[in-house]
C-alpha positions as a Markdown table, in Angstrom:
| # | Residue | x | y | z |
|---|---|---|---|---|
| 1 | Met | 36.1 | 2.3 | -36.7 |
| 2 | Ser | 33.1 | 4.6 | -37.1 |
| 3 | Asp | 33.2 | 8.2 | -35.9 |
| 4 | Asp | 29.9 | 7.9 | -34.2 |
| 5 | Ala | 31.1 | 5.5 | -31.5 |
| 6 | Asp | 30.3 | 6.5 | -27.9 |
| 7 | Ala | 33.2 | 7.2 | -25.5 |
| 8 | Gly | 34.7 | 4.0 | -24.2 |
| 9 | Ser | 33.4 | 1.9 | -27.1 |
| 10 | Arg | 34.3 | 1.0 | -30.6 |
| 11 | Val | 32.1 | 0.3 | -33.6 |
| 12 | Phe | 33.4 | -2.0 | -36.3 |
| 13 | Arg | 31.8 | -2.3 | -39.8 |
| 14 | Ala | 31.5 | -5.6 | -41.6 |
| 15 | Gly | 29.7 | -4.7 | -44.8 |
| 16 | Pro | 26.3 | -3.4 | -43.9 |
| 17 | Val | 26.6 | -4.8 | -40.3 |
| 18 | Arg | 27.9 | -2.6 | -37.4 |
| 19 | Ile | 29.2 | -4.2 | -34.2 |
| 20 | Arg | 29.7 | -2.1 | -31.1 |
| 21 | Val | 32.3 | -3.3 | -28.7 |
| 22 | Asn | 32.7 | -1.8 | -25.2 |
| 23 | Ala | 36.4 | -1.1 | -24.9 |
| 24 | Gly | 36.5 | -1.2 | -21.1 |
| 25 | Gly | 34.5 | -4.4 | -20.7 |
| 26 | Thr | 31.8 | -2.7 | -18.6 |
| 27 | Pro | 28.3 | -3.3 | -19.9 |
| 28 | Pro | 26.6 | -0.2 | -21.2 |
| 29 | Arg | 24.3 | 1.6 | -18.8 |
| 30 | Glu | 20.6 | 0.7 | -19.1 |
| 31 | Arg | 18.5 | 3.4 | -20.5 |
| 32 | Leu | 16.6 | 5.4 | -17.9 |
| 33 | Ser | 12.9 | 4.8 | -17.8 |
| 34 | Val | 9.8 | 5.2 | -15.6 |
| 35 | Asp | 9.9 | 1.5 | -14.9 |
| 36 | Arg | 13.5 | 1.6 | -13.7 |
| 37 | Ile | 12.7 | 4.6 | -11.5 |
| 38 | Val | 9.7 | 2.8 | -9.9 |
| 39 | Asp | 11.8 | -0.4 | -9.5 |
| 40 | Val | 14.4 | 1.6 | -7.4 |
| 41 | Ala | 11.7 | 3.4 | -5.4 |
| 42 | Leu | 10.2 | 0.1 | -4.4 |
| 43 | Glu | 13.6 | -1.4 | -3.5 |
| 44 | Gln | 14.5 | 1.7 | -1.3 |
| 45 | Met | 11.1 | 1.7 | 0.4 |
| 46 | Lys | 11.4 | -1.9 | 1.3 |
| 47 | Glu | 15.0 | -1.6 | 2.6 |
| 48 | His | 14.9 | 1.8 | 4.3 |
| 49 | Gly | 11.2 | 2.9 | 4.5 |
| 50 | Tyr | 9.0 | 5.4 | 2.7 |
| 51 | Glu | 10.5 | 8.5 | 4.2 |
| 52 | Ser | 14.1 | 7.7 | 3.1 |
| 53 | Val | 13.1 | 7.7 | -0.6 |
| 54 | Ser | 13.6 | 10.9 | -2.6 |
| 55 | Met | 14.2 | 11.8 | -6.2 |
| 56 | Arg | 17.8 | 12.4 | -5.2 |
| 57 | Ser | 18.3 | 9.0 | -3.5 |
| 58 | Ile | 16.8 | 7.3 | -6.6 |
| 59 | Ala | 19.1 | 9.3 | -8.9 |
| 60 | Arg | 22.1 | 8.3 | -6.9 |
| 61 | Ala | 21.2 | 4.6 | -7.1 |
| 62 | Leu | 20.8 | 5.0 | -10.9 |
| 63 | Gly | 24.1 | 6.8 | -11.3 |
| 64 | Thr | 22.5 | 10.0 | -12.6 |
| 65 | Gly | 21.3 | 13.4 | -11.5 |
| 66 | Pro | 17.9 | 14.3 | -10.2 |
| 67 | Ala | 17.2 | 16.4 | -13.3 |
| 68 | Ser | 17.4 | 13.3 | -15.4 |
| 69 | Leu | 14.5 | 11.8 | -13.4 |
| 70 | Tyr | 12.3 | 14.8 | -13.9 |
| 71 | Ala | 12.2 | 14.1 | -17.6 |
| 72 | His | 10.3 | 10.9 | -16.7 |
| 73 | Val | 8.6 | 11.6 | -13.4 |
| 74 | Ala | 7.3 | 15.1 | -12.7 |
| 75 | Asn | 7.5 | 15.1 | -8.8 |
| 76 | Arg | 7.2 | 13.0 | -5.7 |
| 77 | Asp | 3.4 | 12.9 | -6.0 |
| 78 | Glu | 3.6 | 11.4 | -9.4 |
| 79 | Leu | 6.2 | 8.9 | -8.2 |
| 80 | Asp | 3.8 | 7.8 | -5.4 |
| 81 | Ala | 1.0 | 7.3 | -7.9 |
| 82 | Leu | 3.3 | 5.2 | -10.1 |
| 83 | Val | 4.4 | 3.1 | -7.2 |
| 84 | Ile | 0.8 | 2.5 | -6.2 |
| 85 | Glu | -0.1 | 1.7 | -9.8 |
| 86 | Arg | 2.6 | -0.9 | -10.0 |
| 87 | Val | 1.4 | -2.7 | -6.8 |
| 88 | Ala | -2.3 | -2.2 | -7.7 |
| 89 | Ser | -1.8 | -3.9 | -11.0 |
| 90 | Arg | -1.2 | -7.1 | -9.1 |
| 91 | Leu | -4.6 | -6.9 | -7.4 |
| 92 | Glu | -7.1 | -9.5 | -8.7 |
| 93 | Val | -10.6 | -8.0 | -8.4 |
| 94 | Pro | -13.3 | -10.6 | -9.2 |
| 95 | Asp | -16.4 | -9.9 | -11.2 |
| 96 | Pro | -19.2 | -8.9 | -8.8 |
| 97 | Asp | -21.3 | -11.8 | -7.4 |
| 98 | Pro | -24.3 | -10.3 | -5.5 |
| 99 | Glu | -24.9 | -13.7 | -3.7 |
| 100 | His | -21.3 | -13.7 | -2.3 |
| 101 | Trp | -20.3 | -10.1 | -2.2 |
| 102 | Glu | -19.3 | -10.2 | 1.5 |
| 103 | Gln | -16.8 | -13.0 | 1.0 |
| 104 | Gln | -15.5 | -11.4 | -2.2 |
| 105 | Leu | -15.0 | -8.1 | -0.4 |
| 106 | Arg | -13.3 | -9.8 | 2.5 |
| 107 | Asp | -10.9 | -11.7 | 0.2 |
| 108 | Leu | -10.1 | -8.6 | -1.7 |
| 109 | Met | -9.2 | -6.7 | 1.5 |
| 110 | Leu | -7.0 | -9.5 | 2.6 |
| 111 | Gln | -5.3 | -9.5 | -0.8 |
| 112 | Met | -4.7 | -5.8 | -0.6 |
| 113 | Met | -3.0 | -6.2 | 2.8 |
| 114 | Ala | -0.9 | -9.0 | 1.5 |
| 115 | Leu | 0.4 | -6.8 | -1.3 |
| 116 | Tyr | 1.3 | -4.0 | 1.1 |
| 117 | Gln | 3.1 | -6.5 | 3.3 |
| 118 | Ala | 5.0 | -7.8 | 0.3 |
| 119 | His | 6.0 | -4.2 | -0.6 |
| 120 | Pro | 6.8 | -2.4 | 2.7 |
| 121 | Gly | 6.6 | 1.4 | 2.5 |
| 122 | Val | 4.0 | 1.5 | -0.3 |
| 123 | Ala | 1.0 | 1.8 | 2.0 |
| 124 | Arg | 2.4 | 5.2 | 3.1 |
| 125 | Ala | 2.5 | 6.3 | -0.5 |
| 126 | Ser | -1.2 | 5.6 | -0.8 |
| 127 | Leu | -2.4 | 7.9 | 2.0 |
| 128 | Gly | -3.9 | 11.1 | 0.6 |
| 129 | Leu | -3.7 | 9.7 | -2.9 |
| 130 | Ile | -6.8 | 10.2 | -5.1 |
| 131 | Pro | -7.0 | 7.5 | -7.8 |
| 132 | Met | -7.1 | 9.7 | -10.9 |
| 133 | Ser | -4.6 | 8.0 | -13.2 |
| 134 | Pro | -6.1 | 5.7 | -15.9 |
| 135 | Arg | -4.6 | 2.5 | -14.4 |
| 136 | Leu | -5.8 | 3.2 | -10.9 |
| 137 | Leu | -9.2 | 4.2 | -12.2 |
| 138 | Val | -9.7 | 0.8 | -13.8 |
| 139 | Thr | -8.9 | -0.9 | -10.5 |
| 140 | Thr | -11.1 | 1.5 | -8.5 |
| 141 | Glu | -13.9 | 1.0 | -11.0 |
| 142 | Arg | -13.9 | -2.8 | -10.4 |
| 143 | Ile | -13.7 | -2.4 | -6.7 |
| 144 | Ala | -16.7 | 0.0 | -6.7 |
| 145 | Ala | -18.7 | -2.4 | -8.8 |
| 146 | Leu | -18.0 | -5.2 | -6.3 |
| 147 | Ile | -19.2 | -2.9 | -3.4 |
| 148 | Arg | -22.3 | -1.9 | -5.3 |
| 149 | Ala | -23.2 | -5.5 | -5.7 |
| 150 | Ser | -24.1 | -5.5 | -2.0 |
| 151 | Gly | -27.1 | -3.3 | -2.8 |
| 152 | Val | -26.1 | -0.3 | -0.7 |
| 153 | Pro | -26.9 | 3.3 | -1.7 |
| 154 | Asp | -24.4 | 5.0 | -4.0 |
| 155 | Gln | -23.3 | 7.3 | -1.2 |
| 156 | Ala | -22.3 | 4.3 | 0.9 |
| 157 | Val | -20.4 | 2.8 | -2.1 |
| 158 | Ala | -18.4 | 6.0 | -2.4 |
| 159 | Trp | -17.7 | 6.5 | 1.3 |
| 160 | Phe | -16.9 | 2.8 | 1.8 |
| 161 | Leu | -14.2 | 3.0 | -0.8 |
| 162 | Asp | -12.6 | 5.8 | 1.3 |
| 163 | Gln | -12.9 | 3.9 | 4.6 |
| 164 | Met | -11.7 | 0.6 | 3.2 |
| 165 | Gly | -8.6 | 2.1 | 1.6 |
| 166 | Leu | -7.8 | 4.2 | 4.7 |
| 167 | Tyr | -8.2 | 1.2 | 7.1 |
| 168 | Ile | -6.0 | -1.1 | 5.1 |
| 169 | Ser | -3.3 | 1.5 | 4.5 |
| 170 | Ser | -3.2 | 2.7 | 8.1 |
| 171 | Val | -2.8 | -0.8 | 9.4 |
| 172 | Ala | -0.1 | -1.5 | 6.9 |
| 173 | Val | 1.7 | 1.7 | 7.8 |
| 174 | Glu | 1.6 | 0.7 | 11.4 |
| 175 | Gln | 3.2 | -2.6 | 10.5 |
| 176 | Asp | 5.9 | -0.8 | 8.7 |
| 177 | Val | 6.6 | 1.4 | 11.7 |
| 178 | Trp | 6.8 | -1.6 | 14.0 |
| 179 | Arg | 9.1 | -3.4 | 11.6 |
| 180 | Gln | 11.5 | -0.4 | 11.4 |
| 181 | Arg | 11.5 | -0.2 | 15.2 |
| 182 | Gly | 12.4 | -3.9 | 15.4 |
| 183 | Ala | 9.5 | -4.4 | 17.9 |
| 184 | Trp | 8.2 | -7.6 | 16.5 |
| 185 | Ser | 9.9 | -9.9 | 19.0 |
| 186 | Glu | 7.9 | -12.3 | 21.2 |
| 187 | Glu | 9.6 | -10.8 | 24.3 |
| 188 | His | 8.3 | -7.3 | 23.4 |
| 189 | Phe | 4.7 | -8.5 | 23.2 |
| 190 | Glu | 5.1 | -10.5 | 26.4 |
| 191 | Ser | 6.3 | -7.3 | 28.2 |
| 192 | Val | 3.2 | -5.5 | 26.9 |
| 193 | His | 1.0 | -8.2 | 28.1 |
| 194 | Gln | 2.7 | -8.1 | 31.6 |
| 195 | Phe | 2.3 | -4.3 | 31.7 |
| 196 | Phe | -1.5 | -4.4 | 31.3 |
| 197 | His | -1.8 | -7.4 | 33.6 |
| 198 | Asp | 0.0 | -5.5 | 36.3 |
| 199 | Leu | -2.2 | -2.4 | 36.1 |
| 200 | Pro | -3.7 | -1.6 | 39.6 |
| 201 | Glu | -7.4 | -2.4 | 39.5 |
| 202 | Ser | -8.1 | 0.5 | 41.9 |
| 203 | Glu | -7.0 | 3.0 | 39.2 |
| 204 | Phe | -7.8 | 1.2 | 36.0 |
| 205 | Pro | -10.6 | -1.3 | 36.7 |
| 206 | Val | -11.8 | -1.7 | 33.1 |
| 207 | Leu | -8.3 | -1.9 | 31.6 |
| 208 | Ala | -7.2 | -4.4 | 34.3 |
| 209 | Ser | -10.2 | -6.6 | 33.6 |
| 210 | Leu | -9.4 | -6.5 | 29.8 |
| 211 | Ser | -5.7 | -7.3 | 30.2 |
| 212 | Glu | -6.1 | -10.8 | 28.7 |
| 213 | Ala | -8.4 | -9.7 | 25.9 |
| 214 | Met | -6.2 | -6.7 | 25.0 |
| 215 | Thr | -3.2 | -8.8 | 24.4 |
| 216 | Thr | -4.9 | -11.8 | 22.8 |
| 217 | Gly | -4.8 | -12.5 | 19.1 |
| 218 | Asp | -2.2 | -11.9 | 16.4 |
| 219 | His | -2.2 | -9.4 | 13.5 |
| 220 | Asp | -4.4 | -11.6 | 11.3 |
| 221 | Asp | -7.0 | -11.8 | 14.1 |
| 222 | Arg | -7.1 | -8.1 | 14.7 |
| 223 | Phe | -7.1 | -7.1 | 11.0 |
| 224 | Gly | -9.8 | -9.7 | 10.3 |
| 225 | Phe | -11.9 | -8.2 | 13.1 |
| 226 | Gly | -11.7 | -4.8 | 11.5 |
| 227 | Ile | -12.7 | -6.2 | 8.1 |
| 228 | Asp | -15.7 | -7.9 | 9.7 |
| 229 | Leu | -16.7 | -4.6 | 11.3 |
| 230 | Leu | -16.5 | -2.7 | 8.0 |
| 231 | Ile | -18.4 | -5.4 | 6.1 |
| 232 | Ala | -21.1 | -5.8 | 8.8 |
| 233 | Gly | -21.6 | -2.0 | 8.7 |
| 234 | Leu | -21.9 | -2.1 | 4.9 |
| 235 | Ala | -24.4 | -5.0 | 5.2 |
| 236 | Ala | -26.5 | -2.8 | 7.6 |
| 237 | Tyr | -26.9 | -0.2 | 4.9 |
| 238 | Ala | -27.7 | -2.9 | 2.4 |
| 239 | Asp | -30.6 | -4.3 | 4.4 |
| 240 | Gly | -31.9 | -0.9 | 5.6 |
| 241 | Thr | -30.9 | -1.4 | 9.2 |
| 242 | Ala | -28.7 | 1.7 | 8.9 |
| 243 | Arg | -29.3 | 4.9 | 7.0 |
| 244 | Ile | -26.9 | 7.2 | 5.3 |
| 245 | Arg | -27.0 | 10.6 | 6.9 |
| 246 | Glu | -27.4 | 13.6 | 4.5 |
| 247 | Pro | -24.0 | 15.0 | 3.6 |
| 248 | Gly | -23.2 | 18.0 | 5.8 |
| 249 | Thr | -25.4 | 16.9 | 8.7 |
| 250 | Arg | -24.0 | 16.1 | 12.1 |
| 251 | Ser | -25.0 | 13.7 | 14.8 |
| 252 | Ala | -27.3 | 15.0 | 17.5 |
| 253 | Asn | -25.6 | 15.8 | 20.8 |
């Protein structure tokens, strides 16, 4: 047996060949890596929500101490960026087609939402995140090129990037909150509908008249309506119906 065997294992020599055998029968621990850390972060977000994930909780799951993680991931902000990178890498951004930019943009936004739904908790990690890492920059570059194909001014391209990301992330975060509260049942939504239906018209004439409309449509209907609003607004800047206000100016009172 060789002297350089790890504790709990033996190394046998057969000529130039060395064979390591785990004496206890337990497979050796997989080497710690950024990918493994991100894997666990995604699993914990999906199971327990974004707020439950920490460097300490990930370290426990990996059977190590938090200090070991910091050799691979500097802090929680970097972990969030890595998680978003992993999910964003699955986003398929088409080459810009000026003749069909509206449909391309709509399909892209639906795809982004589907990715957040497949990875609960990740949308929260995206809030406040500025895409400065190389991988995220590549994805953002392609999305910006698609938006610019609409023919809008550059300022509209930049600000639409912000609003698009914020809208999709915030809707996905709300879905995560509802899921954690267990408020997805049909009975719950029926009670909400009944609540608005029973509002006294003398006190809430508008809300009472909107009771049916306010409780009509599922998530896809409402999310799709928001996408339509954003794209219609962008189209207004593209055809000159709307104008970008100078940065720093405020609407007149």
